[in-house]
mmCIF file with all atom_site columns, C-alpha atoms in Angstrom:
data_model
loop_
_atom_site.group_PDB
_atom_site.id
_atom_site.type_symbol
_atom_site.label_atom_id
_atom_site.label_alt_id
_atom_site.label_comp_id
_atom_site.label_asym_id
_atom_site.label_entity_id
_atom_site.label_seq_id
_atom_site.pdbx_PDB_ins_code
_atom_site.Cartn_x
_atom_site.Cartn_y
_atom_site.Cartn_z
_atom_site.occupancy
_atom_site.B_iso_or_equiv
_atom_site.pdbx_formal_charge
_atom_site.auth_seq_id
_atom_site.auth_comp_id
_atom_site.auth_asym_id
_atom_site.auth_atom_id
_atom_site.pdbx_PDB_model_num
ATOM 1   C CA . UNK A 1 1   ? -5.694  13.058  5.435   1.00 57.00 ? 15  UNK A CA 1
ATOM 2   C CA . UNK A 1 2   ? -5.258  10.788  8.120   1.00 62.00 ? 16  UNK A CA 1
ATOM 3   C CA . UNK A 1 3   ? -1.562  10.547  9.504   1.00 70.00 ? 17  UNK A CA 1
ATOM 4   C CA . UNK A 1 4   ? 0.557   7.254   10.201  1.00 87.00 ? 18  UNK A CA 1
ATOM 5   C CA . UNK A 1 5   ? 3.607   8.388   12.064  1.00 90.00 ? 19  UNK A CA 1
ATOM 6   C CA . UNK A 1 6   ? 6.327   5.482   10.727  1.00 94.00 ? 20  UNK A CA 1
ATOM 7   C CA . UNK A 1 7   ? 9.941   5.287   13.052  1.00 95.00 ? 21  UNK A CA 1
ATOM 8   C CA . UNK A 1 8   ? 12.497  5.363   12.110  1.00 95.00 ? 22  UNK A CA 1
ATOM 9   C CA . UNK A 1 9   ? 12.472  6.718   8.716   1.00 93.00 ? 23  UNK A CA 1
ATOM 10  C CA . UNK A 1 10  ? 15.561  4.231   7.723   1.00 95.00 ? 24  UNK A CA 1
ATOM 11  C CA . UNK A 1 11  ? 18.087  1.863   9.867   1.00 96.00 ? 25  UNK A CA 1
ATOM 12  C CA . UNK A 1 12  ? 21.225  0.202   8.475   1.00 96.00 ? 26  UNK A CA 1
ATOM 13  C CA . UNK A 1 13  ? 21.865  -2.725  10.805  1.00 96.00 ? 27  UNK A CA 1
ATOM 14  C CA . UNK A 1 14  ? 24.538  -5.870  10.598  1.00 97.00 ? 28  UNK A CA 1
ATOM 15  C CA . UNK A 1 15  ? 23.339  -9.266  9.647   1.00 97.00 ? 29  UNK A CA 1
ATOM 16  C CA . UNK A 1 16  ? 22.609  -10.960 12.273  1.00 97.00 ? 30  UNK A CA 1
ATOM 17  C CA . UNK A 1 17  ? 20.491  -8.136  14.424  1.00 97.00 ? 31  UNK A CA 1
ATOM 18  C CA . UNK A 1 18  ? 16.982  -7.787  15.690  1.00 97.00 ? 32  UNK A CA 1
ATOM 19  C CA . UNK A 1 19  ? 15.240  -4.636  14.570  1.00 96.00 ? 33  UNK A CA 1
ATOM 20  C CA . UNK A 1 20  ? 12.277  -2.939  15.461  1.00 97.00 ? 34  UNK A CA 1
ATOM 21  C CA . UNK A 1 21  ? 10.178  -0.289  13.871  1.00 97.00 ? 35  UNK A CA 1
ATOM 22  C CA . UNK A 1 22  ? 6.940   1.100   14.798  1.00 96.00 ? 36  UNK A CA 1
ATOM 23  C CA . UNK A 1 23  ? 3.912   2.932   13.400  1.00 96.00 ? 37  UNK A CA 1
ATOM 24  C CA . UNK A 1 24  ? 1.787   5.953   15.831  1.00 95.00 ? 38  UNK A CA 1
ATOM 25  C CA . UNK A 1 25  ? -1.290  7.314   15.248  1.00 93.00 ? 39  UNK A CA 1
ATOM 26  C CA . UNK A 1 26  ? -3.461  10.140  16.585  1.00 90.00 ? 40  UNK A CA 1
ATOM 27  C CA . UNK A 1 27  ? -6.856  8.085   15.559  1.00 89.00 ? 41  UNK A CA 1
ATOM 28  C CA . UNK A 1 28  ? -7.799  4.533   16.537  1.00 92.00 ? 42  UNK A CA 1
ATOM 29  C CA . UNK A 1 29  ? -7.620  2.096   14.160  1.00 92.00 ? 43  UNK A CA 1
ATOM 30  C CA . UNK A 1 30  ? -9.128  -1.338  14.062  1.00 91.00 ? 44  UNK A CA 1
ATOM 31  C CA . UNK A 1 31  ? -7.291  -3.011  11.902  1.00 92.00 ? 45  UNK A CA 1
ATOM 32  C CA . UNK A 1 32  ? -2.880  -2.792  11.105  1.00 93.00 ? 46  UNK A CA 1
ATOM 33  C CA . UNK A 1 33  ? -1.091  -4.288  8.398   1.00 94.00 ? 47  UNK A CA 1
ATOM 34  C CA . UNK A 1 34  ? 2.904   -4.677  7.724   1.00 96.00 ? 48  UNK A CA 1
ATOM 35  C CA . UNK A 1 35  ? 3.913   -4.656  4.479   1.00 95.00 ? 49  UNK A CA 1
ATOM 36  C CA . UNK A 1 36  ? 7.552   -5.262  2.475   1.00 96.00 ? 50  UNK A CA 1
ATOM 37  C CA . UNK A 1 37  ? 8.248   -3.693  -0.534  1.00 95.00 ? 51  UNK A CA 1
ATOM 38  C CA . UNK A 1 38  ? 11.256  -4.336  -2.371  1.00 93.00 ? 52  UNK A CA 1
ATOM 39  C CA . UNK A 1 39  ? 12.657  -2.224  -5.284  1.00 87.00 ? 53  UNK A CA 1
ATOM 40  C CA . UNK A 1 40  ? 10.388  -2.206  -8.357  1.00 86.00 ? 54  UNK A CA 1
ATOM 41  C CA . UNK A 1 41  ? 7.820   -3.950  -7.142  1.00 90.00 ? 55  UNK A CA 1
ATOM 42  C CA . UNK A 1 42  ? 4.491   -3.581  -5.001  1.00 92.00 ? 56  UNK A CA 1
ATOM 43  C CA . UNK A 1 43  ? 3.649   -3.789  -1.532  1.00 93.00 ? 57  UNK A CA 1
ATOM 44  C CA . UNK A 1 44  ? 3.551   -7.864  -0.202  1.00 93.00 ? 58  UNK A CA 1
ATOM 45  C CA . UNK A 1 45  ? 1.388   -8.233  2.923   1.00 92.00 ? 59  UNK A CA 1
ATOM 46  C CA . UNK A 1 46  ? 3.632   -9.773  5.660   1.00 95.00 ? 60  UNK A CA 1
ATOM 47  C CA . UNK A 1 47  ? 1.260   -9.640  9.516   1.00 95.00 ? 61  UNK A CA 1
ATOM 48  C CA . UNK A 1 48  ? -2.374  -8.772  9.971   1.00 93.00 ? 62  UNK A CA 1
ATOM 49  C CA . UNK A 1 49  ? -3.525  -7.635  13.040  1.00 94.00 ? 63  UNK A CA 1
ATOM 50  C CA . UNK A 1 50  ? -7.050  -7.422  14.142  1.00 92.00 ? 64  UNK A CA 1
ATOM 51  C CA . UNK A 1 51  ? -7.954  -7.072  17.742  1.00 93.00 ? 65  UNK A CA 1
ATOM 52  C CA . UNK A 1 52  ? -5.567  -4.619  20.139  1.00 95.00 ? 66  UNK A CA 1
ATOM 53  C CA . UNK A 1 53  ? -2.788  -6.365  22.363  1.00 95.00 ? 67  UNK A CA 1
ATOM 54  C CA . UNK A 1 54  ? -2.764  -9.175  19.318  1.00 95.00 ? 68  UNK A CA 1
ATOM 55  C CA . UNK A 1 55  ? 0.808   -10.580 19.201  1.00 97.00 ? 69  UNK A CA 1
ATOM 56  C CA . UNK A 1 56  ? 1.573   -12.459 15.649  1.00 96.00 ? 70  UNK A CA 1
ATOM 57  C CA . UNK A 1 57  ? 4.418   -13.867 14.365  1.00 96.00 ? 71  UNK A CA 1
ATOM 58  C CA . UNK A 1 58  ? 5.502   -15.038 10.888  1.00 95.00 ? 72  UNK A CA 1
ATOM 59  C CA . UNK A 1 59  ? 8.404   -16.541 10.780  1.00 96.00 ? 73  UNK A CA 1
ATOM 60  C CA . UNK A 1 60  ? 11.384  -14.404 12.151  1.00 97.00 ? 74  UNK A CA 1
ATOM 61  C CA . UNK A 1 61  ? 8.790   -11.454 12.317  1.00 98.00 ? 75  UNK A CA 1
ATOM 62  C CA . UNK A 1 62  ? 6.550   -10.470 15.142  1.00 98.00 ? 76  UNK A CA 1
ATOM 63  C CA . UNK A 1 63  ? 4.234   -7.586  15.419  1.00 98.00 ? 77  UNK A CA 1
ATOM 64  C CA . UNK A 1 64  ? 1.773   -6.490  18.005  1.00 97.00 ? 78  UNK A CA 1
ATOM 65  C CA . UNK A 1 65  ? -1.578  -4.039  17.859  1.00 97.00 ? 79  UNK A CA 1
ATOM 66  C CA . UNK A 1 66  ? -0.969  -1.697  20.625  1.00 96.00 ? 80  UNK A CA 1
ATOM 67  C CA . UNK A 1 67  ? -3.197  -1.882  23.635  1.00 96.00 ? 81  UNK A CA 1
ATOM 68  C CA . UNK A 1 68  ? -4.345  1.826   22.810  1.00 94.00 ? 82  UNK A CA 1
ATOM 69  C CA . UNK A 1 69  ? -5.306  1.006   19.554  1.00 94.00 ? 83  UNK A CA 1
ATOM 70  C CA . UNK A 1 70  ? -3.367  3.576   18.347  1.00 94.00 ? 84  UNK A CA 1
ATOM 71  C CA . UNK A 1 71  ? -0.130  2.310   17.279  1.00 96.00 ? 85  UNK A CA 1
ATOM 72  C CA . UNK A 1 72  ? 1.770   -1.125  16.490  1.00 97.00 ? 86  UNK A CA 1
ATOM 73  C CA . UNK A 1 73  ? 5.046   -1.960  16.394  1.00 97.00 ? 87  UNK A CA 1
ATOM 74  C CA . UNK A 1 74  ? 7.182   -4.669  14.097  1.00 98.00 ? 88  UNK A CA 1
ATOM 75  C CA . UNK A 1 75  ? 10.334  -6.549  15.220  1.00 98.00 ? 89  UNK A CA 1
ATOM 76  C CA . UNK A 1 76  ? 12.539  -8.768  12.874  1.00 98.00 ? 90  UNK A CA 1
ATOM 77  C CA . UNK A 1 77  ? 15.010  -11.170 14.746  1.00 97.00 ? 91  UNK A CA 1
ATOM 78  C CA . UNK A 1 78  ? 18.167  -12.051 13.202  1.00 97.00 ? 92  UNK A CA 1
ATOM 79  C CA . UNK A 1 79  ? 18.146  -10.212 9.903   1.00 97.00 ? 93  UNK A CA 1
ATOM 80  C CA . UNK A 1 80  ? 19.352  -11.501 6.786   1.00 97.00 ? 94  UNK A CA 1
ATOM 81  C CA . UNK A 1 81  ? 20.715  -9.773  3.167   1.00 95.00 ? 95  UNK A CA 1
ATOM 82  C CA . UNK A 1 82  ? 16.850  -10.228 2.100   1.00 95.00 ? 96  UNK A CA 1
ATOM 83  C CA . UNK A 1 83  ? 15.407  -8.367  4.945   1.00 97.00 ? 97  UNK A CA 1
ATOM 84  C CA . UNK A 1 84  ? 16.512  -5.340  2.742   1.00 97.00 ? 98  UNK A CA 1
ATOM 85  C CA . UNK A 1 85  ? 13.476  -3.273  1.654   1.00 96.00 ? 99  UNK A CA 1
ATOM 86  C CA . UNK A 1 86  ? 11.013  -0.625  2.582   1.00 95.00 ? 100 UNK A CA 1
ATOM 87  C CA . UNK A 1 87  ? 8.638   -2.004  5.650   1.00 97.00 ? 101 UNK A CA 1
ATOM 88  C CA . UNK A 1 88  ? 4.934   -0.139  5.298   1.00 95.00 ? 102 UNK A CA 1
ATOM 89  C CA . UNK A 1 89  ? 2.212   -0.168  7.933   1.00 95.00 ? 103 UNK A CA 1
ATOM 90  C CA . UNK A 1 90  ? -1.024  0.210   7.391   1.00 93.00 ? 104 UNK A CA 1
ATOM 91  C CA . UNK A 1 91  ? -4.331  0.791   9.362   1.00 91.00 ? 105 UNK A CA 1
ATOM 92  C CA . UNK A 1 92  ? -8.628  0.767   9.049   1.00 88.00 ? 106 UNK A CA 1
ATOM 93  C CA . UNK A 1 93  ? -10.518 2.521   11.112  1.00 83.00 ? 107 UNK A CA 1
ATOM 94  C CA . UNK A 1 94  ? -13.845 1.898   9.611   1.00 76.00 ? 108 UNK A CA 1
ATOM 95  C CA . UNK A 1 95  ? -15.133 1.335   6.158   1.00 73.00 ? 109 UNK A CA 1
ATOM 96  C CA . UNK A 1 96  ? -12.779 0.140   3.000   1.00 72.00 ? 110 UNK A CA 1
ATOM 97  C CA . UNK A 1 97  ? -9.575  2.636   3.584   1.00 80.00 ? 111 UNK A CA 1
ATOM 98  C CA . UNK A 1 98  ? -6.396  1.923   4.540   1.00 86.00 ? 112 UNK A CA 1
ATOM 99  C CA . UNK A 1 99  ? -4.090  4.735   5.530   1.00 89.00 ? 113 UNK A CA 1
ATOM 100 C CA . UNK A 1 100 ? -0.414  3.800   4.918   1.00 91.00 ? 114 UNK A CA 1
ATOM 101 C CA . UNK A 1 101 ? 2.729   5.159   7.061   1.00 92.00 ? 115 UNK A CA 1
ATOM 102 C CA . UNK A 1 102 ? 5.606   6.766   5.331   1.00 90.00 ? 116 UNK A CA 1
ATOM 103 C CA . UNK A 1 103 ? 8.299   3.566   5.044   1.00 93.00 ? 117 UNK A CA 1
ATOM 104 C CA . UNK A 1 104 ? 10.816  2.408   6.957   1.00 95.00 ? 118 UNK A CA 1
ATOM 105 C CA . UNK A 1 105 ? 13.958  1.669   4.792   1.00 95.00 ? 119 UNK A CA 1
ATOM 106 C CA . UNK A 1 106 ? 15.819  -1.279  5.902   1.00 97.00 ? 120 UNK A CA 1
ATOM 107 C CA . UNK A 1 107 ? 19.347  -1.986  4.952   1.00 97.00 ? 121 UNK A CA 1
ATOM 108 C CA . UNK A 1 108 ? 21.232  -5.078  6.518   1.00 96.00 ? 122 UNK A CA 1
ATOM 109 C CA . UNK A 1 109 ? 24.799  -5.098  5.869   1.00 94.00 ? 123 UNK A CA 1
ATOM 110 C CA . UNK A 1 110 ? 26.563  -8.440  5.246   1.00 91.00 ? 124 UNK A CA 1
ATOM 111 C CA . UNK B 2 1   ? -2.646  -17.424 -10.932 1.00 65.00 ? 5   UNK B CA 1
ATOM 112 C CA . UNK B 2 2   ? -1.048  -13.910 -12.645 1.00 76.00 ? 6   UNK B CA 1
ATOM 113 C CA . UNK B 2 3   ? -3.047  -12.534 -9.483  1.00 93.00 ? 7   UNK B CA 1
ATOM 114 C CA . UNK B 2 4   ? -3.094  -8.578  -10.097 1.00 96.00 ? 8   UNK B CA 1
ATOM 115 C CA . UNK B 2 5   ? -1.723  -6.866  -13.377 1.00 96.00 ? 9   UNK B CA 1
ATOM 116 C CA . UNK B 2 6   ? -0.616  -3.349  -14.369 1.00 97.00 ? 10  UNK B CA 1
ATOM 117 C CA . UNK B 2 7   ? -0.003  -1.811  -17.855 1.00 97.00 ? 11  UNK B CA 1
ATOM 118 C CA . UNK B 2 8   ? 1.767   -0.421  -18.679 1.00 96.00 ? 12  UNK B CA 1
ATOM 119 C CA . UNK B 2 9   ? 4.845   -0.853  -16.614 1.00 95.00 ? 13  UNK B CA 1
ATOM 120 C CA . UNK B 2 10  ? 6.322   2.733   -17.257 1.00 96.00 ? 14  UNK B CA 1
ATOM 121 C CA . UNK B 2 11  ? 4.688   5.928   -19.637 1.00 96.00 ? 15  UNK B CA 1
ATOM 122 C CA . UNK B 2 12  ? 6.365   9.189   -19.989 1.00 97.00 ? 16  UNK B CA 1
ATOM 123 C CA . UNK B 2 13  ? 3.603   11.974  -20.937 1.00 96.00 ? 17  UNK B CA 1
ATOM 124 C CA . UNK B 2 14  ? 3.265   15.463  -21.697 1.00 97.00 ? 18  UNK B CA 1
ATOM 125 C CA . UNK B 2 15  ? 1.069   17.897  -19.750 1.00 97.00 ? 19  UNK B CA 1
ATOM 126 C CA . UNK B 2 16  ? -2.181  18.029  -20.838 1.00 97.00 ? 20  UNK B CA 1
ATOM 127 C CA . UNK B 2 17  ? -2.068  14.622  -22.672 1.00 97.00 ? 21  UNK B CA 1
ATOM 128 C CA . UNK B 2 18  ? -4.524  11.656  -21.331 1.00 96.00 ? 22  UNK B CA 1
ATOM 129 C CA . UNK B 2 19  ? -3.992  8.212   -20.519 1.00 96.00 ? 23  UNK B CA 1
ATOM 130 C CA . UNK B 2 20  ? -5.955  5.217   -18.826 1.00 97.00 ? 24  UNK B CA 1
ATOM 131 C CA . UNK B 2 21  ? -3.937  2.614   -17.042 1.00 97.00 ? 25  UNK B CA 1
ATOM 132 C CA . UNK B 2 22  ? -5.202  -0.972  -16.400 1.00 97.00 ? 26  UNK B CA 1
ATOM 133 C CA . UNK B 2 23  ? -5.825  -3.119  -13.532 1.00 98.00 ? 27  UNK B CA 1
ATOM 134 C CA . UNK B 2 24  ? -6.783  -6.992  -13.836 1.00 98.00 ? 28  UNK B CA 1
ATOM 135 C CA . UNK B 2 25  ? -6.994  -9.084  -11.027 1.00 97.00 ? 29  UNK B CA 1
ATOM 136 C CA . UNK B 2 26  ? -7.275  -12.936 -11.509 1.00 96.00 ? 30  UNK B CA 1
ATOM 137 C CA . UNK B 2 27  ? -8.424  -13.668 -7.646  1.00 94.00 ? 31  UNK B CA 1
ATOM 138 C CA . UNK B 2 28  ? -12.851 -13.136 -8.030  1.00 94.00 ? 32  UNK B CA 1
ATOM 139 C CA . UNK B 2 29  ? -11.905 -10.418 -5.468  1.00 94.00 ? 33  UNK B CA 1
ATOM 140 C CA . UNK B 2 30  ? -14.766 -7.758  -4.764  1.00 93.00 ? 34  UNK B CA 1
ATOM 141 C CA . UNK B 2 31  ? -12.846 -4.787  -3.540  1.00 93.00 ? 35  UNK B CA 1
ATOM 142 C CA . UNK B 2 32  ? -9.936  -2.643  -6.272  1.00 95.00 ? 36  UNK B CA 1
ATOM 143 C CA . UNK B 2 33  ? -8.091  -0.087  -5.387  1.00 96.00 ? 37  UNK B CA 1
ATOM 144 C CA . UNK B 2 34  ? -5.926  2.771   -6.638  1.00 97.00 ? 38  UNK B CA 1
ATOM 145 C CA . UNK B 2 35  ? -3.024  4.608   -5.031  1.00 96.00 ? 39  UNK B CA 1
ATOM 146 C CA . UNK B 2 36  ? -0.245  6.489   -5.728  1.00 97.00 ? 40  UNK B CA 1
ATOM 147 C CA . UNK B 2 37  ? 2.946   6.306   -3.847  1.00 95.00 ? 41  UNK B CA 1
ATOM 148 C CA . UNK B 2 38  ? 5.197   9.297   -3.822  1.00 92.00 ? 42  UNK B CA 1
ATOM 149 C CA . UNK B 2 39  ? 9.026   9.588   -2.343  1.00 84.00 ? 43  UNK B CA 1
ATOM 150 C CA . UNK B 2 40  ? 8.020   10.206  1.516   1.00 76.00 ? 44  UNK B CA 1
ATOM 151 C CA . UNK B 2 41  ? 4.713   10.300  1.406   1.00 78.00 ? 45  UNK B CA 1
ATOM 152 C CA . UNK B 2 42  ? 3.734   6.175   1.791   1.00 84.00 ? 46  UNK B CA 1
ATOM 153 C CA . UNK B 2 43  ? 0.969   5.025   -0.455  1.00 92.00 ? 47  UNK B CA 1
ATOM 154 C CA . UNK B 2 44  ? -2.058  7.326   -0.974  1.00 93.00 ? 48  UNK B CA 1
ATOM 155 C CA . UNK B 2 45  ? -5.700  6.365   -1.969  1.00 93.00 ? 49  UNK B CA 1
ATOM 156 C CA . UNK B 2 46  ? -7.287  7.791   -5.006  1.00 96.00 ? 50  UNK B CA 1
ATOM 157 C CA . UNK B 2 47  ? -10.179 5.886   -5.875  1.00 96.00 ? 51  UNK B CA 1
ATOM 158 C CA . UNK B 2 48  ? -11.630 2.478   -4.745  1.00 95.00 ? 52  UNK B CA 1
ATOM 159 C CA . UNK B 2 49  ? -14.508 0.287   -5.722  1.00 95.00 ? 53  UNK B CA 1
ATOM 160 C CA . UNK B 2 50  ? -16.775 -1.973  -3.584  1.00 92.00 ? 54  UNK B CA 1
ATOM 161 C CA . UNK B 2 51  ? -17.890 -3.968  -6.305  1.00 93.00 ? 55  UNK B CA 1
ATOM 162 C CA . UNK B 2 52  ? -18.678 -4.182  -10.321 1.00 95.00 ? 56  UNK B CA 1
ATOM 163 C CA . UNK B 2 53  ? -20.249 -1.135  -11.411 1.00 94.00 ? 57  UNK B CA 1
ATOM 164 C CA . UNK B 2 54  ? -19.377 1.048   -8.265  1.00 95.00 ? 58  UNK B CA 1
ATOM 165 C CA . UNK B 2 55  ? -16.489 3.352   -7.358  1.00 96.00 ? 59  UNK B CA 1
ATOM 166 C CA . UNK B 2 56  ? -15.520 6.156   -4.916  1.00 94.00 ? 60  UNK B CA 1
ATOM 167 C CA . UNK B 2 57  ? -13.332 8.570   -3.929  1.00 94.00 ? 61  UNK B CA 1
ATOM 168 C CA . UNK B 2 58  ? -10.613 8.351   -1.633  1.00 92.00 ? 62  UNK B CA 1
ATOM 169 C CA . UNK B 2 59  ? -7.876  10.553  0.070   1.00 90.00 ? 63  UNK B CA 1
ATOM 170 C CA . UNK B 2 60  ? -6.421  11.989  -3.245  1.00 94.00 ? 64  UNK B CA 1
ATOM 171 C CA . UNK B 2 61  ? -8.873  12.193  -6.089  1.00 96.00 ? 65  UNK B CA 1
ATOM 172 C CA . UNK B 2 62  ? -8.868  15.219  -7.730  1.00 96.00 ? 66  UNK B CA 1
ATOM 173 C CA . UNK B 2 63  ? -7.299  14.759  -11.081 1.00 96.00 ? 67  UNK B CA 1
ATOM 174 C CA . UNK B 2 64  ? -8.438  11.058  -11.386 1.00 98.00 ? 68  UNK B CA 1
ATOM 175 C CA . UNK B 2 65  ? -11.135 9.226   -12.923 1.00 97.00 ? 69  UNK B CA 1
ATOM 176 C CA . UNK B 2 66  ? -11.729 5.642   -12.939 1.00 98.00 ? 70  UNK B CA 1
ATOM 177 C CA . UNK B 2 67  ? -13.926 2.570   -13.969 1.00 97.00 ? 71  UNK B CA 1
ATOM 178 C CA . UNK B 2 68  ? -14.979 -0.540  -13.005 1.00 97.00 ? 72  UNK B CA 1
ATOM 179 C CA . UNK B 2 69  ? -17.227 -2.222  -15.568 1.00 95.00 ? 73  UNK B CA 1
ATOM 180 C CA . UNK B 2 70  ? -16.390 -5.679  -15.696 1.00 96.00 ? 74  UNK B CA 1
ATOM 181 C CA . UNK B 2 71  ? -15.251 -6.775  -11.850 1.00 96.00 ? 75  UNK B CA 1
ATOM 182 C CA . UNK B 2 72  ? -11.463 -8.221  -12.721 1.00 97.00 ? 76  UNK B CA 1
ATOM 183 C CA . UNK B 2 73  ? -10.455 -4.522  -14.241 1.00 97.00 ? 77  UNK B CA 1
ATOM 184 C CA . UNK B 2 74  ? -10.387 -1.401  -12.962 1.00 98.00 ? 78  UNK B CA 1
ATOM 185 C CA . UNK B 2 75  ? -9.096  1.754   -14.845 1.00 98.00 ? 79  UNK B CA 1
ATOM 186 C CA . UNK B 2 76  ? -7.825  4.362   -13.648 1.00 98.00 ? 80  UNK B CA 1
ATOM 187 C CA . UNK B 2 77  ? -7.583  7.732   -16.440 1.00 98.00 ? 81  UNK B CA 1
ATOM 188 C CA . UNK B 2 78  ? -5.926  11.044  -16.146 1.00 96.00 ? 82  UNK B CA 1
ATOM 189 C CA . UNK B 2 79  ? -7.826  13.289  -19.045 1.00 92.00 ? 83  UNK B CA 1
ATOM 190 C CA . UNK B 2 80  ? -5.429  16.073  -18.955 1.00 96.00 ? 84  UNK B CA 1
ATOM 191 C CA . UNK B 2 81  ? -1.757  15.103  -17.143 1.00 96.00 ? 85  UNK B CA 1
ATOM 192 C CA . UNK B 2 82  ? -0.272  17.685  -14.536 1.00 97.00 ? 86  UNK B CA 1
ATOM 193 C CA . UNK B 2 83  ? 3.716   17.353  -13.639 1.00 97.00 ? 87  UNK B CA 1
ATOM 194 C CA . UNK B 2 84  ? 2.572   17.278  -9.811  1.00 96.00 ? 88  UNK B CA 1
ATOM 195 C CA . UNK B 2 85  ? 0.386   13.693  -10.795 1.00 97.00 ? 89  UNK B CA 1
ATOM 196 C CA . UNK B 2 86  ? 4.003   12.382  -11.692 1.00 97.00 ? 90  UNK B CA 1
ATOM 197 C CA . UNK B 2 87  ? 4.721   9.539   -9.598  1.00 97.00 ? 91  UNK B CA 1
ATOM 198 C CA . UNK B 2 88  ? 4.216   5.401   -8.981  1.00 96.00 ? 92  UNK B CA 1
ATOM 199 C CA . UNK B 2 89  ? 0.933   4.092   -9.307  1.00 98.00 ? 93  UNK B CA 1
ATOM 200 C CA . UNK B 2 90  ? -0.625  1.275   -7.578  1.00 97.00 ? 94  UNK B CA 1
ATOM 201 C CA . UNK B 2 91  ? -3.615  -0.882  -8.097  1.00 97.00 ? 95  UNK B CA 1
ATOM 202 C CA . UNK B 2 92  ? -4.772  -3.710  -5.008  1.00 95.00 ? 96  UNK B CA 1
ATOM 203 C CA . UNK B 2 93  ? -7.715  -5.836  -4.802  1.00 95.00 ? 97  UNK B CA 1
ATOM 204 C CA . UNK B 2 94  ? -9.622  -7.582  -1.869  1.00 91.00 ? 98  UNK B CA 1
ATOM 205 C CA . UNK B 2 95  ? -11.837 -10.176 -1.091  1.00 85.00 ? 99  UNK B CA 1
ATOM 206 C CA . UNK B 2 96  ? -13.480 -7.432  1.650   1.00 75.00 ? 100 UNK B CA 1
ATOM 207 C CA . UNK B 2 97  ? -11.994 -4.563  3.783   1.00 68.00 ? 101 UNK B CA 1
ATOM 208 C CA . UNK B 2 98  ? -9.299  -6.544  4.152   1.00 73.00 ? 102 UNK B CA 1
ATOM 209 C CA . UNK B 2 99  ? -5.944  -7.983  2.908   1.00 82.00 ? 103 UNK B CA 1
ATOM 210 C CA . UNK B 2 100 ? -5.030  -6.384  0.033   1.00 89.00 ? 104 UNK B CA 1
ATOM 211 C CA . UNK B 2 101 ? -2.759  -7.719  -3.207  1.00 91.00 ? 105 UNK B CA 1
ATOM 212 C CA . UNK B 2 102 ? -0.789  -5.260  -4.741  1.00 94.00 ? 106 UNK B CA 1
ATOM 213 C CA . UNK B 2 103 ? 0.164   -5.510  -8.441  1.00 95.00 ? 107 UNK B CA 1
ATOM 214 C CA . UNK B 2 104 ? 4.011   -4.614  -9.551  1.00 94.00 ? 108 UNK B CA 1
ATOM 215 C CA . UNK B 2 105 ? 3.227   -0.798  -10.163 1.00 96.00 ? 109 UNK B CA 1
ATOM 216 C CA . UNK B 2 106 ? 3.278   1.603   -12.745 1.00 97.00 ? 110 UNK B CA 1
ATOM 217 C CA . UNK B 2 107 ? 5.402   4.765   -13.309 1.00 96.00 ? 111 UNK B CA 1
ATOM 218 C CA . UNK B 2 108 ? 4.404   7.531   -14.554 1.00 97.00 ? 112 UNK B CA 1
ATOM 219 C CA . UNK B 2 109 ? 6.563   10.689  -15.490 1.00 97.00 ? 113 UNK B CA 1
ATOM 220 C CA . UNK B 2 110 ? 4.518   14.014  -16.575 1.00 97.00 ? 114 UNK B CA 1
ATOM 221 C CA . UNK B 2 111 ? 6.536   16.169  -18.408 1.00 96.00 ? 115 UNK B CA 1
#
């Protein structure tokens, strides 16, 4: 199956700091998604992104399609105690798949 | 708005028993989907479906079976459980190829 190469695989930061995670791939994709998930529950959709060098922001989070169309990266200023979760990305190529990276496990300590 | 629905929430199951586990989504949406997520290993498609009445395979299917006869539900049935199909399952629906909604997830432990 198609591989999304998620880094890093976990990061335990202090409130208060900027992170940044990012998602590789070997194929090009036309479409990335960043997802949260927190314990229990299922993914929630947090940036689209839809055409390469896109920059979008929501909120404290920013993430960008990479000008190869091969990768995209996810940065979170000023974390927070509810940061906390696992952060997914996801990409289309063509057709109605997504192929999802492996997590990135987020842990902000107070 | 419930927006997408799993049951149940958790099942514990022998090998070789069967089971179907429902999807409803509230949102008119088009596309469903199916996935399992496994420790490492992200979320993985099993089966997805276009529309009422259609379904296909996707990444991981062997094992699976699934339904889509009215277009808010979409079943997904394991006729004879393995320990290796053990894991969290995930249903998502779509308005197109796009966003997706994920439901809260069920888990499922083959014994």
């Amino acid at each position: 199956g198609q591989q999304l190469n998620q880094s890093p695989q976990s990061m335990f930061i202090q409130e208060g700091e900027d992170v940044s995670m990012n998602c590789t791939s070997s194929s090009i994709f036309n479409t990335w998604l960043w997802y949260k998930q927190d314990p229990g529950e299922g993914p929630v959709l947090l940036i689209a992104l839809y055409k390469a060098g896109e920059l979008t922001s929501n909120g404290r989070l920013t993430a960008q399609f990479g000008i190869t169309r091969k990768d995209s990266f996810l940065n979170i200023s000023a974390s927070i105690p509810s940061d906390v979760g696992i952060y997914f990305c996801a990409g289309q190529r063509t057709g109605n798949q997504f192929y999802f990276g492996t997590g990135t496990s987020l842990t902000v300590i107070p | 708005n419930a927006g997408v629905t799993q049951t149940p929430k958790f099942r514990v199951l022998k090998t070789g028993q069967s089971m179907t586990l429902l999807c409803a989504q509230d949102m008119n949406h088009e596309y469903m989907y199916w996935y399992r997520q496994d420790p490492g290993m992200g979320l993985r498609l099993i089966h997805y479906s276009v529309g009422e009445g259609t379904t296909a395979k996707g990444e991981v299917p062997d094992g699976y079976n699934v339904s889509r006869l009215k277009k808010q539900n979409f079943l997904l049935g394991l006729e004879s459980a393995a320990p290796s199909q053990t894991s969290v399952y995930f249903c998502a629906s779509s308005y197109g190829a796009g966003q997706q909604y994920f439901g809260p997830g069920t888990r499922l432990t083959v014994t």
